[in-house]
Short mmCIF file of C-alpha atoms and ligand atoms in Angstrom, two decimals:
data_model
loop_
_atom_site.label_atom_id
_atom_site.label_comp_id
_atom_site.label_asym_id
_atom_site.label_seq_id
_atom_site.Cartn_x
_atom_site.Cartn_y
_atom_site.Cartn_z
CA MET A 388 -0.54 10.32 4.65
CA ILE A 389 -2.19 7.84 2.23
CA LYS A 390 -0.53 6.71 -0.97
CA ALA A 391 -2.05 3.95 -3.03
CA GLU A 392 -0.88 2.66 -6.38
CA GLY A 393 -2.75 0.30 -8.66
CA LEU A 394 -5.15 -0.96 -5.99
CA GLY A 395 -7.51 -3.60 -7.31
CA LYS A 396 -9.88 -6.08 -5.71
CA THR A 397 -11.78 -9.06 -6.95
CA TYR A 398 -13.83 -10.99 -4.42
CA ASP A 399 -14.58 -13.99 -6.63
CA GLY A 400 -11.64 -14.01 -9.04
CA VAL A 401 -13.93 -12.99 -11.90
CA LYS A 402 -15.42 -9.53 -11.38
CA TRP A 403 -13.29 -6.57 -10.34
CA ALA A 404 -14.93 -4.56 -7.55
CA LEU A 405 -12.03 -2.12 -7.74
CA ARG A 406 -9.56 -1.55 -10.58
CA ASN A 407 -6.25 0.21 -10.67
CA ILE A 408 -6.89 2.91 -8.08
CA ASP A 409 -4.14 5.49 -7.55
CA LEU A 410 -4.66 7.75 -4.61
CA SER A 411 -2.72 10.26 -2.61
CA VAL A 412 -4.24 12.13 0.30
CA ASN A 413 -2.44 14.80 2.30
CA ARG A 414 -2.61 15.42 6.02
CA GLY A 415 -5.58 17.36 7.37
CA LYS A 416 -7.76 16.96 4.29
CA VAL A 417 -11.34 15.75 4.02
CA VAL A 418 -11.76 13.47 1.03
CA THR A 419 -15.17 12.22 -0.04
CA LEU A 420 -15.91 9.17 -2.16
CA LEU A 421 -19.09 9.61 -4.17
CA GLY A 422 -20.71 7.18 -6.53
CA PRO A 423 -23.71 4.94 -7.10
CA ASN A 424 -24.40 1.68 -5.26
CA GLY A 425 -21.78 -0.90 -6.09
CA ALA A 426 -19.23 1.69 -7.30
CA GLY A 427 -16.55 0.25 -5.01
CA LYS A 428 -16.48 2.92 -2.26
CA THR A 429 -16.80 0.51 0.67
CA THR A 430 -14.32 -1.90 -0.88
CA LEU A 431 -11.79 0.93 -1.17
CA VAL A 432 -12.41 2.09 2.40
CA ARG A 433 -12.08 -1.47 3.73
CA ILE A 434 -8.72 -1.80 1.98
CA LEU A 435 -7.51 1.58 3.26
CA THR A 436 -8.48 0.65 6.83
CA THR A 437 -6.50 -2.63 6.40
CA GLU A 438 -9.66 -4.66 6.99
CA LEU A 439 -9.46 -6.17 3.50
CA GLU A 440 -6.43 -7.18 1.43
CA PRO A 441 -6.36 -5.87 -2.12
CA THR A 442 -5.78 -8.30 -4.96
CA THR A 443 -3.32 -5.90 -6.62
CA GLY A 444 -1.42 -2.77 -5.73
CA LYS A 445 0.64 -1.06 -3.08
CA LEU A 446 -0.53 0.93 -0.09
CA THR A 447 1.36 3.23 2.25
CA ILE A 448 -0.51 4.71 5.19
CA LEU A 449 1.04 7.10 7.71
CA GLY A 450 4.43 6.19 6.34
CA GLU A 451 3.93 2.44 6.87
CA ASP A 452 3.57 -0.30 4.29
CA ALA A 453 -0.05 -1.06 5.15
CA LEU A 454 -0.10 -4.42 3.37
CA ARG A 455 2.98 -5.80 5.13
CA ASN A 456 2.50 -4.14 8.50
CA PRO A 457 -1.22 -3.47 9.01
CA GLU A 458 -0.80 -3.86 12.77
CA ARG A 459 1.34 -0.70 12.80
CA VAL A 460 -1.37 1.27 11.02
CA ARG A 461 -4.48 0.10 12.89
CA PRO A 462 -3.85 1.82 16.25
CA ARG A 463 -3.38 5.13 14.46
CA ILE A 464 -6.68 5.16 12.57
CA ALA A 465 -10.34 5.24 13.57
CA SER A 466 -13.03 3.76 11.39
CA ILE A 467 -16.83 3.62 11.37
CA PRO A 468 -17.83 0.87 8.95
CA GLN A 469 -21.07 1.15 7.02
CA GLU A 470 -22.78 -1.70 8.87
CA ALA A 471 -21.42 -0.87 12.35
CA LYS A 472 -23.89 -1.08 15.22
CA PRO A 473 -23.06 -0.27 18.85
CA ILE A 474 -23.49 -3.01 21.46
CA TYR A 475 -27.13 -2.76 22.51
CA PHE A 476 -26.71 -2.77 26.29
CA VAL A 477 -24.13 0.02 26.66
CA THR A 478 -24.82 3.74 26.92
CA PRO A 479 -23.35 6.36 24.55
CA TYR A 480 -21.04 7.50 27.35
CA GLU A 481 -19.82 3.95 28.07
CA LEU A 482 -19.31 3.32 24.36
CA VAL A 483 -17.13 6.36 23.75
CA PHE A 484 -15.32 6.28 27.10
CA SER A 485 -14.39 2.58 26.90
CA TYR A 486 -13.29 2.93 23.26
CA LEU A 487 -10.89 5.69 24.29
CA VAL A 488 -9.52 3.69 27.22
CA PHE A 489 -8.94 0.72 24.87
CA ARG A 490 -7.04 3.06 22.57
CA GLY A 491 -4.71 3.98 25.41
CA PHE A 492 -6.23 7.23 26.75
CA SER A 493 -5.83 7.86 30.47
CA ILE A 494 -9.08 7.68 32.45
CA ASN A 495 -9.10 11.42 32.85
CA ASP A 496 -8.45 12.20 29.17
CA ALA A 497 -11.07 9.62 28.16
CA LYS A 498 -13.64 11.39 30.36
CA VAL A 499 -12.80 14.81 28.92
CA GLU A 500 -12.77 13.67 25.27
CA ALA A 501 -15.92 11.53 25.62
CA ARG A 502 -17.81 14.49 27.03
CA ARG A 503 -16.52 16.82 24.31
CA ALA A 504 -17.55 14.47 21.49
CA LEU A 505 -20.94 13.64 23.01
CA GLU A 506 -21.71 17.32 23.49
CA GLU A 507 -20.55 18.12 19.98
CA LEU A 508 -22.97 15.58 18.56
CA ASP A 509 -25.88 16.57 20.84
CA LEU A 510 -25.76 13.28 22.69
CA TRP A 511 -24.86 14.52 26.16
CA ASN A 512 -28.47 14.53 27.35
CA VAL A 513 -28.87 10.85 26.37
CA ARG A 514 -25.42 9.77 27.52
CA ASN A 515 -26.76 7.39 30.17
CA LYS A 516 -29.52 5.76 28.14
CA ILE A 517 -29.14 2.17 27.01
CA MET A 518 -28.33 2.06 23.31
CA ASN A 519 -31.18 -0.35 22.65
CA ASN A 520 -33.67 2.32 23.76
CA LEU A 521 -32.28 4.96 21.39
CA SER A 522 -33.37 5.51 17.80
CA GLY A 523 -31.18 4.49 14.86
CA GLY A 524 -30.01 8.08 14.30
CA TYR A 525 -28.76 8.36 17.90
CA LYS A 526 -26.91 5.04 17.60
CA ARG A 527 -25.24 6.18 14.41
CA ARG A 528 -24.21 9.47 16.02
CA ALA A 529 -22.78 7.61 19.02
CA LEU A 530 -20.51 5.72 16.62
CA VAL A 531 -19.46 8.96 14.97
CA ALA A 532 -18.74 10.41 18.44
CA MET A 533 -16.47 7.44 19.13
CA ALA A 534 -14.35 8.12 16.05
CA LEU A 535 -14.27 11.87 16.65
CA ALA A 536 -13.26 11.52 20.28
CA SER A 537 -10.31 9.35 19.31
CA ASN A 538 -8.42 12.29 17.79
CA ALA A 539 -6.95 9.70 15.41
CA GLU A 540 -4.66 11.00 12.69
CA LEU A 541 -6.78 9.30 10.08
CA VAL A 542 -10.54 8.83 10.37
CA PHE A 543 -12.65 6.73 7.99
CA MET A 544 -16.42 7.03 7.93
CA ASP A 545 -18.49 4.92 5.57
CA GLU A 546 -21.83 6.72 5.13
CA PRO A 547 -21.79 8.35 8.58
CA THR A 548 -25.01 10.28 8.08
CA THR A 549 -27.20 7.70 6.38
CA GLY A 550 -30.54 7.61 8.18
CA LEU A 551 -29.93 10.81 10.15
CA ASP A 552 -32.48 13.62 10.19
CA VAL A 553 -31.43 16.99 8.83
CA PHE A 554 -30.50 18.39 12.28
CA SER A 555 -28.39 15.40 13.28
CA ARG A 556 -26.73 15.39 9.89
CA ARG A 557 -25.75 19.03 10.36
CA SER A 558 -24.26 18.32 13.78
CA VAL A 559 -22.13 15.54 12.23
CA TRP A 560 -21.05 17.94 9.46
CA ASP A 561 -20.08 20.60 11.97
CA ALA A 562 -18.13 18.08 14.04
CA LEU A 563 -16.32 16.80 10.94
CA ALA A 564 -15.61 20.33 9.75
CA ARG A 565 -13.94 21.06 13.09
CA LEU A 566 -11.68 18.02 12.60
CA LYS A 567 -10.34 19.57 9.41
CA GLY A 568 -6.70 20.48 9.55
CA ASN A 569 -5.94 18.14 12.46
CA SER A 570 -7.20 14.75 11.31
CA THR A 571 -7.45 13.47 7.78
CA VAL A 572 -10.96 12.23 7.05
CA ILE A 573 -12.04 9.79 4.34
CA LEU A 574 -15.78 9.76 3.94
CA THR A 575 -18.27 7.96 1.74
CA THR A 576 -21.71 9.38 1.21
CA HIS A 577 -24.73 9.42 -1.05
CA TYR A 578 -25.55 12.99 -0.01
CA ILE A 579 -23.96 15.25 -2.55
CA GLU A 580 -24.49 18.41 -0.48
CA GLU A 581 -22.50 16.66 2.26
CA ALA A 582 -19.59 16.24 -0.14
CA GLU A 583 -19.93 19.88 -1.16
CA PHE A 584 -20.00 21.13 2.41
CA LEU A 585 -17.11 19.09 3.76
CA SER A 586 -14.70 18.04 1.08
CA ASP A 587 -11.31 19.36 0.15
CA GLU A 588 -11.34 16.78 -2.60
CA VAL A 589 -14.04 14.55 -4.08
CA PHE A 590 -13.44 11.23 -5.82
CA ILE A 591 -16.27 10.24 -8.13
CA MET A 592 -16.34 6.46 -8.51
CA ASN A 593 -18.25 4.11 -10.77
CA ASN A 594 -17.78 0.43 -11.61
CA GLY A 595 -14.67 0.13 -9.48
CA VAL A 596 -12.75 3.02 -10.98
CA VAL A 597 -12.25 6.67 -10.14
CA VAL A 598 -14.09 8.48 -12.92
CA SER A 599 -12.93 11.92 -11.86
CA ARG A 600 -11.44 13.73 -8.88
CA GLY A 601 -10.87 17.28 -7.74
CA THR A 602 -12.12 20.05 -5.52
CA VAL A 603 -15.81 20.85 -5.86
CA SER A 604 -15.05 23.86 -8.08
CA GLU A 605 -12.62 21.85 -10.24
CA LEU A 606 -15.29 19.20 -10.73
CA LEU A 607 -17.90 21.82 -11.62
CA ASN A 608 -15.52 23.03 -14.33
CA LYS A 609 -15.00 19.53 -15.72
CA VAL A 610 -18.48 19.50 -17.20
CA ASN A 611 -19.39 22.25 -19.66
CA GLY A 612 -22.43 24.44 -19.14
CA GLU A 613 -23.30 26.89 -16.42
CA TYR A 614 -26.96 25.88 -16.37
CA VAL A 615 -28.94 22.68 -16.48
CA VAL A 616 -32.37 22.43 -18.04
CA GLU A 617 -34.48 19.57 -16.69
CA VAL A 618 -36.86 18.46 -19.37
CA TYR A 619 -39.95 16.31 -18.76
CA GLY A 620 -42.70 14.91 -20.92
CA ILE A 621 -41.09 14.56 -24.33
CA SER A 622 -40.64 11.19 -25.99
CA LYS A 623 -37.32 11.80 -27.77
CA PRO A 624 -34.37 14.12 -27.25
CA ILE A 625 -34.48 17.41 -29.16
CA PHE A 626 -31.18 18.81 -27.96
CA GLU A 627 -28.96 18.52 -30.98
CA GLY A 628 -25.63 20.21 -30.34
CA TYR A 629 -26.11 20.21 -26.56
CA SER A 630 -24.66 17.87 -24.01
CA TYR A 631 -27.39 15.89 -22.19
CA VAL A 632 -28.14 12.85 -20.06
CA LYS A 633 -31.33 10.85 -19.74
CA LEU A 634 -32.22 10.17 -16.14
CA ASN A 635 -35.35 8.09 -15.55
CA ASN A 636 -38.25 10.12 -16.98
CA ARG A 637 -36.31 13.29 -17.70
CA TYR A 638 -33.40 14.71 -19.62
CA LEU A 639 -30.76 16.95 -18.11
CA VAL A 640 -29.41 19.32 -20.74
CA TYR A 641 -26.18 21.20 -19.99
CA VAL A 642 -26.18 24.71 -21.48
CA ASP A 643 -23.98 27.80 -21.27
CA THR A 644 -26.45 30.65 -21.41
CA SER A 645 -29.97 31.49 -20.25
CA GLU A 646 -30.83 32.15 -23.94
CA ASP A 647 -30.04 28.50 -24.73
CA SER A 648 -32.24 27.44 -21.81
CA SER A 649 -35.12 29.57 -23.06
CA LEU A 650 -34.78 28.09 -26.55
CA ILE A 651 -34.93 24.57 -25.18
CA ALA A 652 -37.84 25.45 -22.88
CA SER A 653 -39.94 26.91 -25.70
CA GLU A 654 -39.17 24.00 -28.04
CA CYS A 655 -40.07 21.64 -25.27
CA ALA A 656 -43.37 23.45 -24.57
CA ARG A 657 -44.20 23.27 -28.30
CA MET A 658 -43.86 19.48 -28.04
CA GLY A 659 -46.09 19.33 -24.95
CA GLY A 660 -43.26 18.93 -22.44
CA LYS A 661 -42.05 20.93 -19.45
CA ALA A 662 -38.65 22.44 -18.71
CA LEU A 663 -37.02 23.83 -15.57
CA MET A 664 -33.79 25.79 -15.64
CA ARG A 665 -31.29 26.06 -12.78
CA ARG A 666 -27.59 26.52 -12.11
CA LYS A 667 -25.42 23.42 -12.48
CA THR A 668 -24.65 21.65 -9.19
CA LEU A 669 -22.17 18.98 -8.18
CA GLU A 670 -25.00 16.45 -8.50
CA ASP A 671 -25.37 17.38 -12.18
CA VAL A 672 -21.63 16.88 -12.60
CA VAL A 673 -21.73 13.45 -10.97
CA ILE A 674 -24.66 12.42 -13.16
CA ARG A 675 -22.94 13.73 -16.30
CA LEU A 676 -19.61 12.09 -15.57
CA ILE A 677 -21.19 8.77 -14.75
CA GLY A 678 -23.56 9.10 -17.67
CA GLY A 679 -26.83 8.93 -15.72
CA TRP A 680 -26.91 6.54 -12.80
CA TYR A 681 -30.16 4.96 -13.89
CA GLU A 682 -29.87 5.80 -17.54
CA ASP A 683 -31.41 3.40 -20.02
CA GLU A 684 -30.38 5.12 -23.23
CA SER A 685 -27.11 6.52 -24.46
CA SER A 686 -26.45 10.11 -23.54
CA GLY A 687 -25.26 12.96 -25.72
CA ASP A 688 -21.65 13.93 -26.31
CA LEU A 689 -19.61 13.88 -23.15
CA ASP A 690 -17.46 16.95 -22.70
CA SER A 691 -13.80 16.18 -22.68
CA ASP A 692 -12.40 15.87 -19.18
N1 ATP B 1131 -17.93 -9.35 0.47
C1 ATP B 1131 -18.17 -9.30 -0.84
N2 ATP B 1131 -18.17 -10.42 -1.59
C2 ATP B 1131 -18.39 -10.37 -2.93
N3 ATP B 1131 -18.63 -9.23 -3.61
C3 ATP B 1131 -18.65 -8.09 -2.92
C4 ATP B 1131 -18.44 -8.05 -1.51
N4 ATP B 1131 -18.51 -6.76 -1.09
C5 ATP B 1131 -18.77 -6.02 -2.19
N5 ATP B 1131 -18.86 -6.81 -3.28
C6 ATP B 1131 -19.11 -6.36 -4.68
O1 ATP B 1131 -18.12 -5.39 -4.98
C7 ATP B 1131 -18.70 -4.32 -5.75
C8 ATP B 1131 -18.45 -2.99 -5.05
O2 ATP B 1131 -19.20 -3.00 -3.83
P1 ATP B 1131 -19.02 -1.90 -2.70
O3 ATP B 1131 -19.80 -2.33 -1.51
O4 ATP B 1131 -17.57 -1.63 -2.52
O5 ATP B 1131 -19.72 -0.63 -3.38
P2 ATP B 1131 -20.22 0.74 -2.75
O6 ATP B 1131 -19.82 1.81 -3.70
O7 ATP B 1131 -19.72 0.88 -1.36
O8 ATP B 1131 -21.79 0.56 -2.75
P3 ATP B 1131 -22.93 1.18 -1.76
O9 ATP B 1131 -23.05 2.63 -2.11
O10 ATP B 1131 -24.13 0.39 -2.15
O11 ATP B 1131 -22.49 0.93 -0.35
C9 ATP B 1131 -20.18 -4.66 -5.93
O12 ATP B 1131 -20.33 -5.29 -7.18
C10 ATP B 1131 -20.45 -5.64 -4.81
O13 ATP B 1131 -21.46 -6.55 -5.16
#
């Protein structure tokens, strides 16, 4: 469905926004790109949607050479760019319906699919309101409805749920989950629980490269330790022999047993600090693999990948 080899992009001929990305995505999968600001997620999505030419590499999409024949790929994909905004004077219904007609749906099919998508995203009751009079979350959902209604083989969504409240976000998740198996979805997000809920595979990116990839459970296994102890209020690390990361004002220490956690907690208390123990999450894995997104000191030994 998507096969990329050695994709790279430099915008200014000096700095590489993306370096040597190899990617293969199978039909019907949901793949999530996770990573800090500037990691290269949007650049990669823009290349995969044929909006941007890579500086290096090869790209096959839906069996077509996407760099030579982008016009053969474009009608078969649907994409919601990060900065997309619907035209302010149309209604959600007009937006979705006209998009489908432009894509070649019959009037009748466009009506049926527009209604289905708008209902799925809880927009049916505002279908006839002018976009300008709707809140940002409704506008964003109307764009998502457009892509979902298209039934495109390949759907790209760059941060589809940014700015949505928890209820709206869940309705987008449910709609995307229902797409699974039929459409292939490439998603970028900063919400790690979104990646956990939806993804068949997660790509963790940083500084223009894919740092690690796998299913959520594979990624959880790539970083040692079943538990994480969050430590606050100590001036220097006291975790010799443990794997840890400094993140702003706290350390995350990756440990295997609750006994280890208790040891760290009591040592920490002795030094006037505080410690909280919990099970390791995908967020802890992302932080560990990237080395602390906002880290200002070196971290402890990184477990081999
Ligand atoms: N149009 C552009 N011109 C020049 N540099 C760009 C352009 N777009 C992105 N970049 C640079 O490319 C790098 C990757 O940016 P990109 O937007 O792909 O990251 P991202 O992971 O999507 O970030 P975010 O999570 O903030 O959306 C950054 O250093 C960014 O400054």
